[in-house]
Coordinates of C-alpha atoms in Angstrom, one line a residue:
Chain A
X1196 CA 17.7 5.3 -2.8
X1197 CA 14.4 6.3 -1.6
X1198 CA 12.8 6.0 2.0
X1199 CA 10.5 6.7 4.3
X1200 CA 10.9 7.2 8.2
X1201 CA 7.4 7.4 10.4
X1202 CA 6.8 7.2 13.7
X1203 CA 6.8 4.1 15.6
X1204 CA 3.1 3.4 17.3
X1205 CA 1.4 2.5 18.2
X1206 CA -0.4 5.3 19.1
X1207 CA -3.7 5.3 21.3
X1208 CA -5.6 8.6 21.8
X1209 CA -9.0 9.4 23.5
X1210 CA -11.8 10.6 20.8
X1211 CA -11.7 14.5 20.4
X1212 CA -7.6 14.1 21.0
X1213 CA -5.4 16.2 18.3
X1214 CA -2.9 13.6 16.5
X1215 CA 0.2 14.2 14.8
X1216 CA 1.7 11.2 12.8
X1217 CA 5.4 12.0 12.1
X1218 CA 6.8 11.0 8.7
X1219 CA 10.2 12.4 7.0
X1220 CA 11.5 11.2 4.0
X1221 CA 14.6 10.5 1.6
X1222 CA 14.4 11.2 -1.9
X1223 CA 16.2 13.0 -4.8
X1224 CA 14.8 15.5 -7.4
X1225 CA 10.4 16.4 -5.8
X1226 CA 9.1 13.4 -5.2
X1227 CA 5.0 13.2 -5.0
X1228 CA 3.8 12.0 -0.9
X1229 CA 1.1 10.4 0.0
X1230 CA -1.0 8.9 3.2
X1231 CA -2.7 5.9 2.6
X1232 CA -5.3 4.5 5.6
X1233 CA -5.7 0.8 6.4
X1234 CA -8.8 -0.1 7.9
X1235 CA -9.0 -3.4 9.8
X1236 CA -9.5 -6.5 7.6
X1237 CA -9.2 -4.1 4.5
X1238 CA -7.0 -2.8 1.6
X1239 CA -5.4 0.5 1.7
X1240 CA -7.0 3.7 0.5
X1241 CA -5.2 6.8 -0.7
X1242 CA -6.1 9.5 2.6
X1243 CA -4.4 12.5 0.7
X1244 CA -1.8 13.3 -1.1
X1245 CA 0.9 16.3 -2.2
X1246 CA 2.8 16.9 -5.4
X1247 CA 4.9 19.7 -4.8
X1248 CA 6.3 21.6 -2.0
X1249 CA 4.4 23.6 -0.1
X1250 CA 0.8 21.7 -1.4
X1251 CA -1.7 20.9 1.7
X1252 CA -3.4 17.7 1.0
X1253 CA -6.6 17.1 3.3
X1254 CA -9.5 15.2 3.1
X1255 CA -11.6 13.9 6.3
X1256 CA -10.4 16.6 8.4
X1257 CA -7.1 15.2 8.4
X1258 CA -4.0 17.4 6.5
X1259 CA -0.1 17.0 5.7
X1260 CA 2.2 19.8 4.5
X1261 CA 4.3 19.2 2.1
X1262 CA 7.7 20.8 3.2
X1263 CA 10.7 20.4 1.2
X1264 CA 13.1 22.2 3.6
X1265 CA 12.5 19.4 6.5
X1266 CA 12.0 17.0 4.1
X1267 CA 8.2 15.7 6.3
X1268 CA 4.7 15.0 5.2
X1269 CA 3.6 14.9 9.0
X1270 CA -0.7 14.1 9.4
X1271 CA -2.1 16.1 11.4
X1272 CA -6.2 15.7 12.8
X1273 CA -7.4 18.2 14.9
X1274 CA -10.0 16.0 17.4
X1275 CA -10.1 12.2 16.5
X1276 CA -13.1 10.0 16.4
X1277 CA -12.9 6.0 17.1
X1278 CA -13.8 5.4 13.8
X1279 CA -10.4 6.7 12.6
X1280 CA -8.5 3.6 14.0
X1281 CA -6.5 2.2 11.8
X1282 CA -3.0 1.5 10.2
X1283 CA -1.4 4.7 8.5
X1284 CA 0.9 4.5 5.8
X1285 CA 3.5 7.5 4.5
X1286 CA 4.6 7.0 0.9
X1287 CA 6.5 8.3 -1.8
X1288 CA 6.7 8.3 -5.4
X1289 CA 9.8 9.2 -6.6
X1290 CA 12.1 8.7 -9.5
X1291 CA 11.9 4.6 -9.4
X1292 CA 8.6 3.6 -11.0
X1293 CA 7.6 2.2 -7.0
X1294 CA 6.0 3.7 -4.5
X1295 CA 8.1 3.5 -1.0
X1296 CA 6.3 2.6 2.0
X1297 CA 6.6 3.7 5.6
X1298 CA 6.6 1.0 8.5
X1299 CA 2.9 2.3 9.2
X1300 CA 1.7 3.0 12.2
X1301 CA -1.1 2.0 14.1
X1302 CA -3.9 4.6 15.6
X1303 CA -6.4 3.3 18.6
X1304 CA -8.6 5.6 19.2
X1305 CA -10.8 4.9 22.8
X1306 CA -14.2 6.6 23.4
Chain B
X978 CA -19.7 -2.2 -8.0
X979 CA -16.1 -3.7 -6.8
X980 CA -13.1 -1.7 -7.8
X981 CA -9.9 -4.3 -7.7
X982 CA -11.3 -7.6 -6.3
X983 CA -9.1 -10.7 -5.4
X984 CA -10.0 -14.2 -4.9
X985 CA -9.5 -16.2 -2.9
X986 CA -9.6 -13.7 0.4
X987 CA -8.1 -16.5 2.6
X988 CA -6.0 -19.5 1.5
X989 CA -4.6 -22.4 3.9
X990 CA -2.3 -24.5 2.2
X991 CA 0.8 -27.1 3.0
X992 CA 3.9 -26.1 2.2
X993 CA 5.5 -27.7 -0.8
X994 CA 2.0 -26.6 -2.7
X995 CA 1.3 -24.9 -5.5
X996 CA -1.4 -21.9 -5.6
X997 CA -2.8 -19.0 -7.4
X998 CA -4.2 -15.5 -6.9
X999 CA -6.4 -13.6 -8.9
X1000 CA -6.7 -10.1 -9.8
X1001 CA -9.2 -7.8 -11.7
X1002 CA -9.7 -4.4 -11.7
X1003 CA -12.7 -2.8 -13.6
X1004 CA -11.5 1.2 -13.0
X1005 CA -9.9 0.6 -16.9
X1006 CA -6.4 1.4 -15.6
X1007 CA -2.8 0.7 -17.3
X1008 CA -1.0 -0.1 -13.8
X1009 CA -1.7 -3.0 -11.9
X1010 CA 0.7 -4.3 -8.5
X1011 CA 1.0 -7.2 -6.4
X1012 CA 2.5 -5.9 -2.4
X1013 CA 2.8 -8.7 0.2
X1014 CA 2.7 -7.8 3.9
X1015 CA 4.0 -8.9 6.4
X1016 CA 2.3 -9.4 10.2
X1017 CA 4.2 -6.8 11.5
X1018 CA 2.1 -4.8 8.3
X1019 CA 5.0 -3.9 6.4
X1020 CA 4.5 -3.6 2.8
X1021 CA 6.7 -4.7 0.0
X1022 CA 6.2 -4.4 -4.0
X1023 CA 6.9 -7.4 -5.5
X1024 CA 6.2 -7.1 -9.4
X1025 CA 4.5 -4.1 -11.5
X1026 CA 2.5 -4.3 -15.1
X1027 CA 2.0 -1.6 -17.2
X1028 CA -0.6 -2.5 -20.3
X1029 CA 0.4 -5.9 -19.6
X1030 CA 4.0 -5.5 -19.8
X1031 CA 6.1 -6.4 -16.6
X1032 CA 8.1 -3.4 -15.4
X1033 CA 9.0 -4.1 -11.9
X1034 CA 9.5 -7.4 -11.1
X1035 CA 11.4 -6.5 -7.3
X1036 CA 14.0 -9.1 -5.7
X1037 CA 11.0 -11.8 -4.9
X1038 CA 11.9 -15.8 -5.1
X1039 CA 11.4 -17.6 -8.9
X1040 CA 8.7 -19.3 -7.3
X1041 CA 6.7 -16.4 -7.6
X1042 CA 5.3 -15.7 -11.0
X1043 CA 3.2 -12.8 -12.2
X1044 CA 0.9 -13.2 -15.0
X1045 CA -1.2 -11.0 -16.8
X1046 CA -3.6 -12.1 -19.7
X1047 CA -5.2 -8.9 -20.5
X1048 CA -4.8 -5.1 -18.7
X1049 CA -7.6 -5.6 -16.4
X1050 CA -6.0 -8.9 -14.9
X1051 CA -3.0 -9.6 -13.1
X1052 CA -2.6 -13.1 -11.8
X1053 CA 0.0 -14.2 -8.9
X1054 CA 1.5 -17.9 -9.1
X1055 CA 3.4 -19.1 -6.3
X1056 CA 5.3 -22.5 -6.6
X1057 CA 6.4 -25.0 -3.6
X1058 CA 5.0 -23.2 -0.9
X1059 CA 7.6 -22.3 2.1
X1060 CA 6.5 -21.3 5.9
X1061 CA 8.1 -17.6 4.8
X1062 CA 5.3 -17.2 1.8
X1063 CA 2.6 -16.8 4.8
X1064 CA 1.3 -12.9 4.5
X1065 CA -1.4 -10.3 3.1
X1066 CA -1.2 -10.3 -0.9
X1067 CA -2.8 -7.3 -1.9
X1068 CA -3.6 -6.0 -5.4
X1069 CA -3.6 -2.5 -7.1
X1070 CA -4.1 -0.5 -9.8
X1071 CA -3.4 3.3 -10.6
X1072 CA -4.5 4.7 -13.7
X1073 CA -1.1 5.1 -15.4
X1074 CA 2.2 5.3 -13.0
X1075 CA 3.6 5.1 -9.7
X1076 CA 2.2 9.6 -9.0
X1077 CA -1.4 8.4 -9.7
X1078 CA -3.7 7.3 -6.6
X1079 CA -3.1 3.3 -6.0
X1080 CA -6.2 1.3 -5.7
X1081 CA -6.3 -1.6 -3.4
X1082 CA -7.8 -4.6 -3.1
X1083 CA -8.8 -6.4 -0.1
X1084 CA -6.3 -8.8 0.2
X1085 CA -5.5 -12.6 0.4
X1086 CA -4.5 -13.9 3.7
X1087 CA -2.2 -16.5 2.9
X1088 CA -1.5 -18.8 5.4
X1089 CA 1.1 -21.7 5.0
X1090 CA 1.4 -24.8 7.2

């Protein structure tokens, strides 16, 4: 079946910090990957997503690479703010008719 | 304007109870979802509708029963309350399937005692 690994947090980071969020996945045939943010005390929101291999979803100055050889999605931001704290979830949409979460993980950001 | 709204956002209740959650979206989609999560903020789908229709329905207790009286509501049921029901219920929609962007809502904090 399908799955999703990310790394364990959490993770705490000084603002202006670069952050990498690991996630790898299991699936069969090209699934479509996303990252969905959590915000304290809220639902989630989509962050950005891929479709194929190769694809580059960004949005907010954060960005994930779609790469089929390794099988990862990582997130990747280049200087964090405080206001980025939050839960962050890797998902998959695969053959089921389900997306498949990751474990999330949680991003402090201190100024 | 409020894209998927629940009510009620909290809900304290004795176990052995019986309570409801409601859903609407107003985006017009064909997908709605019900997740639970759990304090350690794991997420789990527990039933799916498709133009009212129920198309995933996930291992989750018979106490838990999905309605969904028209597209742009889906309703969650719970029967006799247990300690383990205490979670986050959220609510989604995506426009059609599982590839299109998932809306949340903000979630029900369900809390049983």
């Amino acid at each position: 079946g399908n799955s999703v690994t990310q790394m364990e947090g959490p993770v705490t980071l000084s603002e202006e910090a670069f952050l990498t969020i690991n996630c790898t996945y299991t699936a069969t045939g090209y699934p479509s990957l996303f990252w969905y943010v959590q915000y304290p005390g809220e639902g989630l929101q989509l962050l950005l997503k891929a479709t194929k291999a190769d694809d580059k979803g960004s949005n907010k100055g954060f960005e994930a690479t779609y790469r089929k050889e390794t099988t990862s999605f990582h997130l990747e931001k280049g200087s964090v703010q405080v206001s980025d704290s939050a839960v962050y979830f890797c998902a998959l949409a695969g053959s089921a008719r389900q997306l498949t979460f990751g474990s999330g993980t949680q991003l402090t950001v201190l100024p | 304007d409020t894209a998927v709204s629940q009510t009620p956002k909290y809900l304290v209740t004795q176990m052995g109870n019986d309570k409801s959650i409601k859903c609407e979206q107003n985006l017009g989609h064909d997908t709605m979802y019900w997740y639970k999560q759990d304090s350690k903020k794991f997420l789990k789908i527990m039933f799916s509708y498709n133009n009212k229709e129920l198309i995933i329905n996930e291992t989750v207790p018979n106490r838990f029963s999905p309605k969904s009286p028209d597209k742009a509501h889906l309703n969650l049921h719970i029967n006799s309350l247990e300690l383990g029901d205490s979670a986050v219920y959220f609510c989604a929609s995506s426009q059609r399937g599982v590839t299109d962007t998932q809306y949340f809502g903000p979630g029900t904090r369900l809390t049983v005692l």
